[in-house]
C-alpha cells in the first residue's frame, strides 16, 4: 500500500505541473497495487473531471461511496455530475445525504438550490437561497446566484437589489458587474449595461 501512495504523490506533482496524462498513468499504477485506496480514487476522479471525462469520474466517485458511503467529497461531486446529466432524482438524493451529514455545507446547499431551480421547483429554490443568504450574509456569490434566479423570472427589481449588494460586498469582483450588465441589458438600459461591461473588463473579466 505504501507503494500505491508513492504513485499518488508522484501523480500529484505531475498534475500540478500540468502533465495530466502522466498523472493519470501514475494514479492508475497506484490503483493497480491498491484498488481500494480512497485518496487515490478521489485524485483520479478529480483529474477525470479536469480532463472533461465525467463518465469515468462518476465511476470513481461511485466506487468511493461503495467503500465509504458517507465520503463527503464523493457525494458532492457525484451530485454535481448527476445534475449535469439531468438525473435530478439521484442528484437530489446525494445532496440531501450530504446536507444531513454537514448541515452547514454551503456548497451542498447551494448545489441543491440550483438543482431545484433547474428541476422547475422555483419556490423551493428561492426559499433555499433566502436561507443561505441569512446563514452567509457576506458571501457575494450567493447574491449573484439568487439575483440570476430573480432575473430569469423577470423580477428585475429584486435581481438588481441582489447584484447591487454583491457589488457592495466585493467591489473589485468582475463577475458582479457582468451579472448586473446582463440584467441592465434585459431591462433595456443600454448605457448602464455598457458601463458595467467596461468596468468588468477593466477588473480582468474575459
PDB file of C-alpha atoms in Angstrom:
ATOM      1  CA  UNK A   1       0.000   0.000   0.000  1.00  0.00           C
ATOM      2  CA  UNK A   2       2.921   2.358   0.649  1.00  0.00           C
ATOM      3  CA  UNK A   3       3.962   1.911  -2.995  1.00  0.00           C
ATOM      4  CA  UNK A   4       0.450   2.878  -4.068  1.00  0.00           C
ATOM      5  CA  UNK A   5       0.704   6.085  -2.054  1.00  0.00           C
ATOM      6  CA  UNK A   6       4.070   6.804  -3.670  1.00  0.00           C
ATOM      7  CA  UNK A   7       2.392   6.723  -7.067  1.00  0.00           C
ATOM      8  CA  UNK A   8      -0.259   9.066  -5.673  1.00  0.00           C
ATOM      9  CA  UNK A   9       2.366  11.611  -4.605  1.00  0.00           C
ATOM     10  CA  UNK A  10       4.081  11.381  -7.983  1.00  0.00           C
ATOM     11  CA  UNK A  11       0.718  11.878  -9.698  1.00  0.00           C
ATOM     12  CA  UNK A  12       0.007  14.929  -7.534  1.00  0.00           C
ATOM     13  CA  UNK A  13       3.292  16.511  -8.605  1.00  0.00           C
ATOM     14  CA  UNK A  14       2.667  15.729 -12.280  1.00  0.00           C
ATOM     15  CA  UNK A  15      -0.851  17.124 -12.076  1.00  0.00           C
ATOM     16  CA  UNK A  16       0.404  20.392 -10.532  1.00  0.00           C
ATOM     17  CA  UNK A  17       2.859  20.648 -13.439  1.00  0.00           C
ATOM     18  CA  UNK A  18       0.027  20.242 -15.936  1.00  0.00           C
ATOM     19  CA  UNK A  19       1.220  16.780 -17.016  1.00  0.00           C
ATOM     20  CA  UNK A  20      -2.271  15.320 -16.885  1.00  0.00           C
ATOM     21  CA  UNK A  21      -1.762  12.159 -18.923  1.00  0.00           C
ATOM     22  CA  UNK A  22       1.332  11.225 -16.924  1.00  0.00           C
ATOM     23  CA  UNK A  23      -0.536  11.942 -13.689  1.00  0.00           C
ATOM     24  CA  UNK A  24      -3.359   9.670 -14.821  1.00  0.00           C
ATOM     25  CA  UNK A  25      -0.876   6.892 -15.542  1.00  0.00           C
ATOM     26  CA  UNK A  26       0.596   7.307 -12.054  1.00  0.00           C
ATOM     27  CA  UNK A  27      -2.842   7.117 -10.410  1.00  0.00           C
ATOM     28  CA  UNK A  28      -3.649   4.047 -12.500  1.00  0.00           C
ATOM     29  CA  UNK A  29      -0.421   2.366 -11.375  1.00  0.00           C
ATOM     30  CA  UNK A  30      -1.192   3.139  -7.763  1.00  0.00           C
ATOM     31  CA  UNK A  31      -4.697   1.729  -8.068  1.00  0.00           C
ATOM     32  CA  UNK A  32      -3.331  -1.390  -9.763  1.00  0.00           C
ATOM     33  CA  UNK A  33      -1.459  -2.029  -6.499  1.00  0.00           C
ATOM     34  CA  UNK A  34      -4.271  -0.992  -4.140  1.00  0.00           C
ATOM     35  CA  UNK A  35      -7.604  -0.541  -5.879  1.00  0.00           C
ATOM     36  CA  UNK A  36      -9.453   0.401  -2.690  1.00  0.00           C
ATOM     37  CA  UNK A  37      -7.303   3.375  -1.670  1.00  0.00           C
ATOM     38  CA  UNK A  38      -9.902   6.134  -1.370  1.00  0.00           C
ATOM     39  CA  UNK A  39      -7.476   9.044  -1.682  1.00  0.00           C
ATOM     40  CA  UNK A  40      -6.168   7.648  -4.968  1.00  0.00           C
ATOM     41  CA  UNK A  41      -9.683   7.149  -6.323  1.00  0.00           C
ATOM     42  CA  UNK A  42     -10.583  10.728  -5.359  1.00  0.00           C
ATOM     43  CA  UNK A  43      -7.443  12.088  -7.010  1.00  0.00           C
ATOM     44  CA  UNK A  44      -8.154  10.204 -10.206  1.00  0.00           C
ATOM     45  CA  UNK A  45     -11.824  11.239 -10.211  1.00  0.00           C
ATOM     46  CA  UNK A  46     -10.833  14.891  -9.792  1.00  0.00           C
ATOM     47  CA  UNK A  47      -8.344  14.572 -12.660  1.00  0.00           C
ATOM     48  CA  UNK A  48     -11.015  12.976 -14.861  1.00  0.00           C
ATOM     49  CA  UNK A  49     -13.246  15.978 -14.089  1.00  0.00           C
ATOM     50  CA  UNK A  50     -10.435  18.318 -15.124  1.00  0.00           C
ATOM     51  CA  UNK A  51      -9.889  16.310 -18.312  1.00  0.00           C
ATOM     52  CA  UNK A  52     -13.621  16.509 -19.126  1.00  0.00           C
ATOM     53  CA  UNK A  53     -14.254  12.800 -18.696  1.00  0.00           C
ATOM     54  CA  UNK A  54     -17.366  12.873 -16.492  1.00  0.00           C
ATOM     55  CA  UNK A  55     -18.369   9.231 -17.017  1.00  0.00           C
ATOM     56  CA  UNK A  56     -15.056   7.985 -15.671  1.00  0.00           C
ATOM     57  CA  UNK A  57     -15.148  10.488 -12.822  1.00  0.00           C
ATOM     58  CA  UNK A  58     -18.638   9.260 -11.926  1.00  0.00           C
ATOM     59  CA  UNK A  59     -17.410   5.665 -11.821  1.00  0.00           C
ATOM     60  CA  UNK A  60     -14.606   6.569  -9.417  1.00  0.00           C
ATOM     61  CA  UNK A  61     -16.836   8.618  -7.113  1.00  0.00           C
ATOM     62  CA  UNK A  62     -19.350   5.772  -7.037  1.00  0.00           C
ATOM     63  CA  UNK A  63     -16.582   3.312  -6.170  1.00  0.00           C
ATOM     64  CA  UNK A  64     -15.501   5.585  -3.303  1.00  0.00           C
ATOM     65  CA  UNK A  65     -19.077   5.677  -1.993  1.00  0.00           C
ATOM     66  CA  UNK A  66     -19.324   1.892  -2.235  1.00  0.00           C
ATOM     67  CA  UNK A  67     -16.279   1.745   0.033  1.00  0.00           C
ATOM     68  CA  UNK A  68     -17.246   4.656   2.299  1.00  0.00           C
ATOM     69  CA  UNK A  69     -20.930   5.652   1.939  1.00  0.00           C
ATOM     70  CA  UNK A  70     -20.567   8.955   3.803  1.00  0.00           C
ATOM     71  CA  UNK A  71     -17.486  10.273   1.990  1.00  0.00           C
ATOM     72  CA  UNK A  72     -18.459  13.925   1.574  1.00  0.00           C
ATOM     73  CA  UNK A  73     -16.221  14.895  -1.362  1.00  0.00           C
ATOM     74  CA  UNK A  74     -17.516  11.990  -3.434  1.00  0.00           C
ATOM     75  CA  UNK A  75     -21.126  12.788  -2.515  1.00  0.00           C
ATOM     76  CA  UNK A  76     -20.739  16.423  -3.542  1.00  0.00           C
ATOM     77  CA  UNK A  77     -19.134  15.810  -6.910  1.00  0.00           C
ATOM     78  CA  UNK A  78     -21.359  12.868  -7.799  1.00  0.00           C
ATOM     79  CA  UNK A  79     -24.393  15.029  -7.053  1.00  0.00           C
ATOM     80  CA  UNK A  80     -22.955  17.702  -9.345  1.00  0.00           C
ATOM     81  CA  UNK A  81     -22.315  15.170 -12.122  1.00  0.00           C
ATOM     82  CA  UNK A  82     -25.825  13.734 -11.812  1.00  0.00           C
ATOM     83  CA  UNK A  83     -27.175  17.278 -12.097  1.00  0.00           C
ATOM     84  CA  UNK A  84     -25.141  17.861 -15.262  1.00  0.00           C
ATOM     85  CA  UNK A  85     -26.680  14.681 -16.678  1.00  0.00           C
ATOM     86  CA  UNK A  86     -30.144  15.962 -15.672  1.00  0.00           C
ATOM     87  CA  UNK A  87     -30.574  12.973 -13.386  1.00  0.00           C
ATOM     88  CA  UNK A  88     -32.167  15.223 -10.801  1.00  0.00           C
ATOM     89  CA  UNK A  89     -33.568  12.467  -8.598  1.00  0.00           C
ATOM     90  CA  UNK A  90     -30.160  10.913  -7.918  1.00  0.00           C
ATOM     91  CA  UNK A  91     -28.509  14.312  -7.646  1.00  0.00           C
ATOM     92  CA  UNK A  92     -31.033  15.409  -5.023  1.00  0.00           C
ATOM     93  CA  UNK A  93     -30.511  12.184  -3.062  1.00  0.00           C
ATOM     94  CA  UNK A  94     -26.756  12.792  -2.865  1.00  0.00           C
ATOM     95  CA  UNK A  95     -27.169  16.460  -1.902  1.00  0.00           C
ATOM     96  CA  UNK A  96     -29.753  15.584   0.760  1.00  0.00           C
ATOM     97  CA  UNK A  97     -27.481  12.934   2.209  1.00  0.00           C
ATOM     98  CA  UNK A  98     -24.525  15.317   2.284  1.00  0.00           C
ATOM     99  CA  UNK A  99     -26.546  18.084   3.941  1.00  0.00           C
ATOM    100  CA  UNK A 100     -27.688  15.652   6.646  1.00  0.00           C
ATOM    101  CA  UNK A 101     -24.028  14.861   7.306  1.00  0.00           C
ATOM    102  CA  UNK A 102     -22.925  18.518   7.149  1.00  0.00           C
ATOM    103  CA  UNK A 103     -25.891  20.883   7.658  1.00  0.00           C
ATOM    104  CA  UNK A 104     -23.671  23.965   7.223  1.00  0.00           C
ATOM    105  CA  UNK A 105     -22.071  22.812   3.983  1.00  0.00           C
ATOM    106  CA  UNK A 106     -22.600  25.933   1.875  1.00  0.00           C
ATOM    107  CA  UNK A 107     -21.639  24.367  -1.445  1.00  0.00           C
ATOM    108  CA  UNK A 108     -24.016  21.439  -0.960  1.00  0.00           C
ATOM    109  CA  UNK A 109     -26.917  23.692  -0.011  1.00  0.00           C
ATOM    110  CA  UNK A 110     -26.187  25.964  -2.955  1.00  0.00           C
ATOM    111  CA  UNK A 111     -25.975  22.978  -5.291  1.00  0.00           C
ATOM    112  CA  UNK A 112     -29.376  21.757  -4.098  1.00  0.00           C
ATOM    113  CA  UNK A 113     -30.944  25.199  -4.613  1.00  0.00           C
ATOM    114  CA  UNK A 114     -29.570  25.417  -8.169  1.00  0.00           C
ATOM    115  CA  UNK A 115     -30.764  21.869  -8.812  1.00  0.00           C
ATOM    116  CA  UNK A 116     -34.297  22.750  -7.691  1.00  0.00           C
ATOM    117  CA  UNK A 117     -34.265  25.797  -9.938  1.00  0.00           C
ATOM    118  CA  UNK A 118     -33.315  23.591 -12.901  1.00  0.00           C
ATOM    119  CA  UNK A 119     -35.909  21.000 -11.901  1.00  0.00           C
ATOM    120  CA  UNK A 120     -38.760  23.541 -12.052  1.00  0.00           C
ATOM    121  CA  UNK A 121     -39.106  23.949  -8.312  1.00  0.00           C
ATOM    122  CA  UNK A 122     -38.737  27.729  -8.238  1.00  0.00           C
ATOM    123  CA  UNK A 123     -40.271  28.368  -4.835  1.00  0.00           C
ATOM    124  CA  UNK A 124     -38.059  25.788  -3.134  1.00  0.00           C
ATOM    125  CA  UNK A 125     -35.015  27.205  -4.905  1.00  0.00           C
ATOM    126  CA  UNK A 126     -35.679  30.781  -3.767  1.00  0.00           C
ATOM    127  CA  UNK A 127     -36.518  29.678  -0.222  1.00  0.00           C
ATOM    128  CA  UNK A 128     -33.243  27.777  -0.054  1.00  0.00           C
ATOM    129  CA  UNK A 129     -31.327  30.778  -1.403  1.00  0.00           C
ATOM    130  CA  UNK A 130     -33.007  33.028   1.179  1.00  0.00           C
ATOM    131  CA  UNK A 131     -31.857  30.661   3.916  1.00  0.00           C
ATOM    132  CA  UNK A 132     -28.321  30.608   2.524  1.00  0.00           C
ATOM    133  CA  UNK A 133     -28.149  34.404   2.416  1.00  0.00           C
ATOM    134  CA  UNK A 134     -29.243  34.527   6.052  1.00  0.00           C
ATOM    135  CA  UNK A 135     -26.563  31.999   7.016  1.00  0.00           C
ATOM    136  CA  UNK A 136     -23.779  33.610   4.965  1.00  0.00           C
ATOM    137  CA  UNK A 137     -24.776  37.276   4.525  1.00  0.00           C
ATOM    138  CA  UNK A 138     -21.279  38.398   3.485  1.00  0.00           C
ATOM    139  CA  UNK A 139     -20.882  35.972   0.567  1.00  0.00           C
ATOM    140  CA  UNK A 140     -21.379  37.939  -2.658  1.00  0.00           C
ATOM    141  CA  UNK A 141     -21.633  34.790  -4.788  1.00  0.00           C
ATOM    142  CA  UNK A 142     -24.932  33.878  -3.108  1.00  0.00           C
ATOM    143  CA  UNK A 143     -26.477  37.217  -4.056  1.00  0.00           C
ATOM    144  CA  UNK A 144     -25.309  36.686  -7.643  1.00  0.00           C
ATOM    145  CA  UNK A 145     -26.985  33.281  -7.810  1.00  0.00           C
ATOM    146  CA  UNK A 146     -30.224  34.490  -6.253  1.00  0.00           C
ATOM    147  CA  UNK A 147     -30.179  37.585  -8.459  1.00  0.00           C
ATOM    148  CA  UNK A 148     -29.812  35.382 -11.517  1.00  0.00           C
ATOM    149  CA  UNK A 149     -32.839  33.370 -10.397  1.00  0.00           C
ATOM    150  CA  UNK A 150     -34.865  36.565  -9.984  1.00  0.00           C
ATOM    151  CA  UNK A 151     -33.705  37.764 -13.402  1.00  0.00           C
ATOM    152  CA  UNK A 152     -34.829  34.539 -15.080  1.00  0.00           C
ATOM    153  CA  UNK A 153     -38.279  35.135 -13.530  1.00  0.00           C
ATOM    154  CA  UNK A 154     -38.245  38.767 -14.805  1.00  0.00           C
ATOM    155  CA  UNK A 155     -38.261  40.073 -11.228  1.00  0.00           C
ATOM    156  CA  UNK A 156     -35.796  42.725 -12.237  1.00  0.00           C
ATOM    157  CA  UNK A 157     -36.034  44.976  -9.172  1.00  0.00           C
ATOM    158  CA  UNK A 158     -35.204  42.104  -6.836  1.00  0.00           C
ATOM    159  CA  UNK A 159     -32.382  40.970  -9.115  1.00  0.00           C
ATOM    160  CA  UNK A 160     -30.945  44.486  -9.218  1.00  0.00           C
ATOM    161  CA  UNK A 161     -31.021  44.740  -5.430  1.00  0.00           C
ATOM    162  CA  UNK A 162     -29.059  41.490  -5.132  1.00  0.00           C
ATOM    163  CA  UNK A 163     -26.474  42.485  -7.743  1.00  0.00           C
ATOM    164  CA  UNK A 164     -26.042  45.893  -6.119  1.00  0.00           C
ATOM    165  CA  UNK A 165     -25.462  44.245  -2.757  1.00  0.00           C
ATOM    166  CA  UNK A 166     -22.945  41.826  -4.268  1.00  0.00           C
ATOM    167  CA  UNK A 167     -21.022  44.817  -5.662  1.00  0.00           C
ATOM    168  CA  UNK A 168     -21.063  46.479  -2.236  1.00  0.00           C
ATOM    169  CA  UNK A 169     -19.553  43.318  -0.740  1.00  0.00           C
ATOM    170  CA  UNK A 170     -16.979  42.746  -3.499  1.00  0.00           C
ATOM    171  CA  UNK A 171     -16.468  45.956  -5.492  1.00  0.00           C
ATOM    172  CA  UNK A 172     -13.448  44.501  -7.327  1.00  0.00           C
ATOM    173  CA  UNK A 173     -15.135  41.275  -8.438  1.00  0.00           C
ATOM    174  CA  UNK A 174     -15.720  41.439 -12.223  1.00  0.00           C
ATOM    175  CA  UNK A 175     -18.437  38.760 -12.039  1.00  0.00           C
ATOM    176  CA  UNK A 176     -20.660  41.164 -10.114  1.00  0.00           C
ATOM    177  CA  UNK A 177     -20.513  43.732 -12.902  1.00  0.00           C
ATOM    178  CA  UNK A 178     -21.011  41.123 -15.628  1.00  0.00           C
ATOM    179  CA  UNK A 179     -24.197  39.957 -13.889  1.00  0.00           C
ATOM    180  CA  UNK A 180     -25.542  43.485 -13.497  1.00  0.00           C
ATOM    181  CA  UNK A 181     -24.584  44.351 -17.083  1.00  0.00           C
ATOM    182  CA  UNK A 182     -26.642  41.423 -18.385  1.00  0.00           C
ATOM    183  CA  UNK A 183     -29.537  42.474 -16.178  1.00  0.00           C
ATOM    184  CA  UNK A 184     -29.401  46.046 -17.460  1.00  0.00           C
ATOM    185  CA  UNK A 185     -29.393  44.627 -20.982  1.00  0.00           C
ATOM    186  CA  UNK A 186     -32.632  42.751 -20.244  1.00  0.00           C
ATOM    187  CA  UNK A 187     -34.042  45.952 -18.749  1.00  0.00           C
ATOM    188  CA  UNK A 188     -33.201  47.825 -21.989  1.00  0.00           C
ATOM    189  CA  UNK A 189     -30.775  50.096 -20.141  1.00  0.00           C
ATOM    190  CA  UNK A 190     -28.000  50.002 -22.704  1.00  0.00           C
ATOM    191  CA  UNK A 191     -25.862  52.797 -21.264  1.00  0.00           C
ATOM    192  CA  UNK A 192     -25.692  51.248 -17.792  1.00  0.00           C
ATOM    193  CA  UNK A 193     -25.115  47.817 -19.321  1.00  0.00           C
ATOM    194  CA  UNK A 194     -22.173  49.103 -21.335  1.00  0.00           C
ATOM    195  CA  UNK A 195     -20.671  50.880 -18.331  1.00  0.00           C
ATOM    196  CA  UNK A 196     -20.787  47.732 -16.206  1.00  0.00           C
ATOM    197  CA  UNK A 197     -19.306  45.639 -19.024  1.00  0.00           C
ATOM    198  CA  UNK A 198     -16.429  48.104 -19.331  1.00  0.00           C
ATOM    199  CA  UNK A 199     -15.868  48.012 -15.570  1.00  0.00           C
ATOM    200  CA  UNK A 200     -15.821  44.217 -15.636  1.00  0.00           C
ATOM    201  CA  UNK A 201     -13.211  44.247 -18.413  1.00  0.00           C
ATOM    202  CA  UNK A 202     -11.095  46.737 -16.500  1.00  0.00           C
ATOM    203  CA  UNK A 203     -11.210  44.397 -13.472  1.00  0.00           C
ATOM    204  CA  UNK A 204      -9.996  41.444 -15.549  1.00  0.00           C
ATOM    205  CA  UNK A 205     -13.125  39.808 -16.980  1.00  0.00           C
ATOM    206  CA  UNK A 206     -12.688  37.792 -20.171  1.00  0.00           C
TER     207      UNK A 206
END
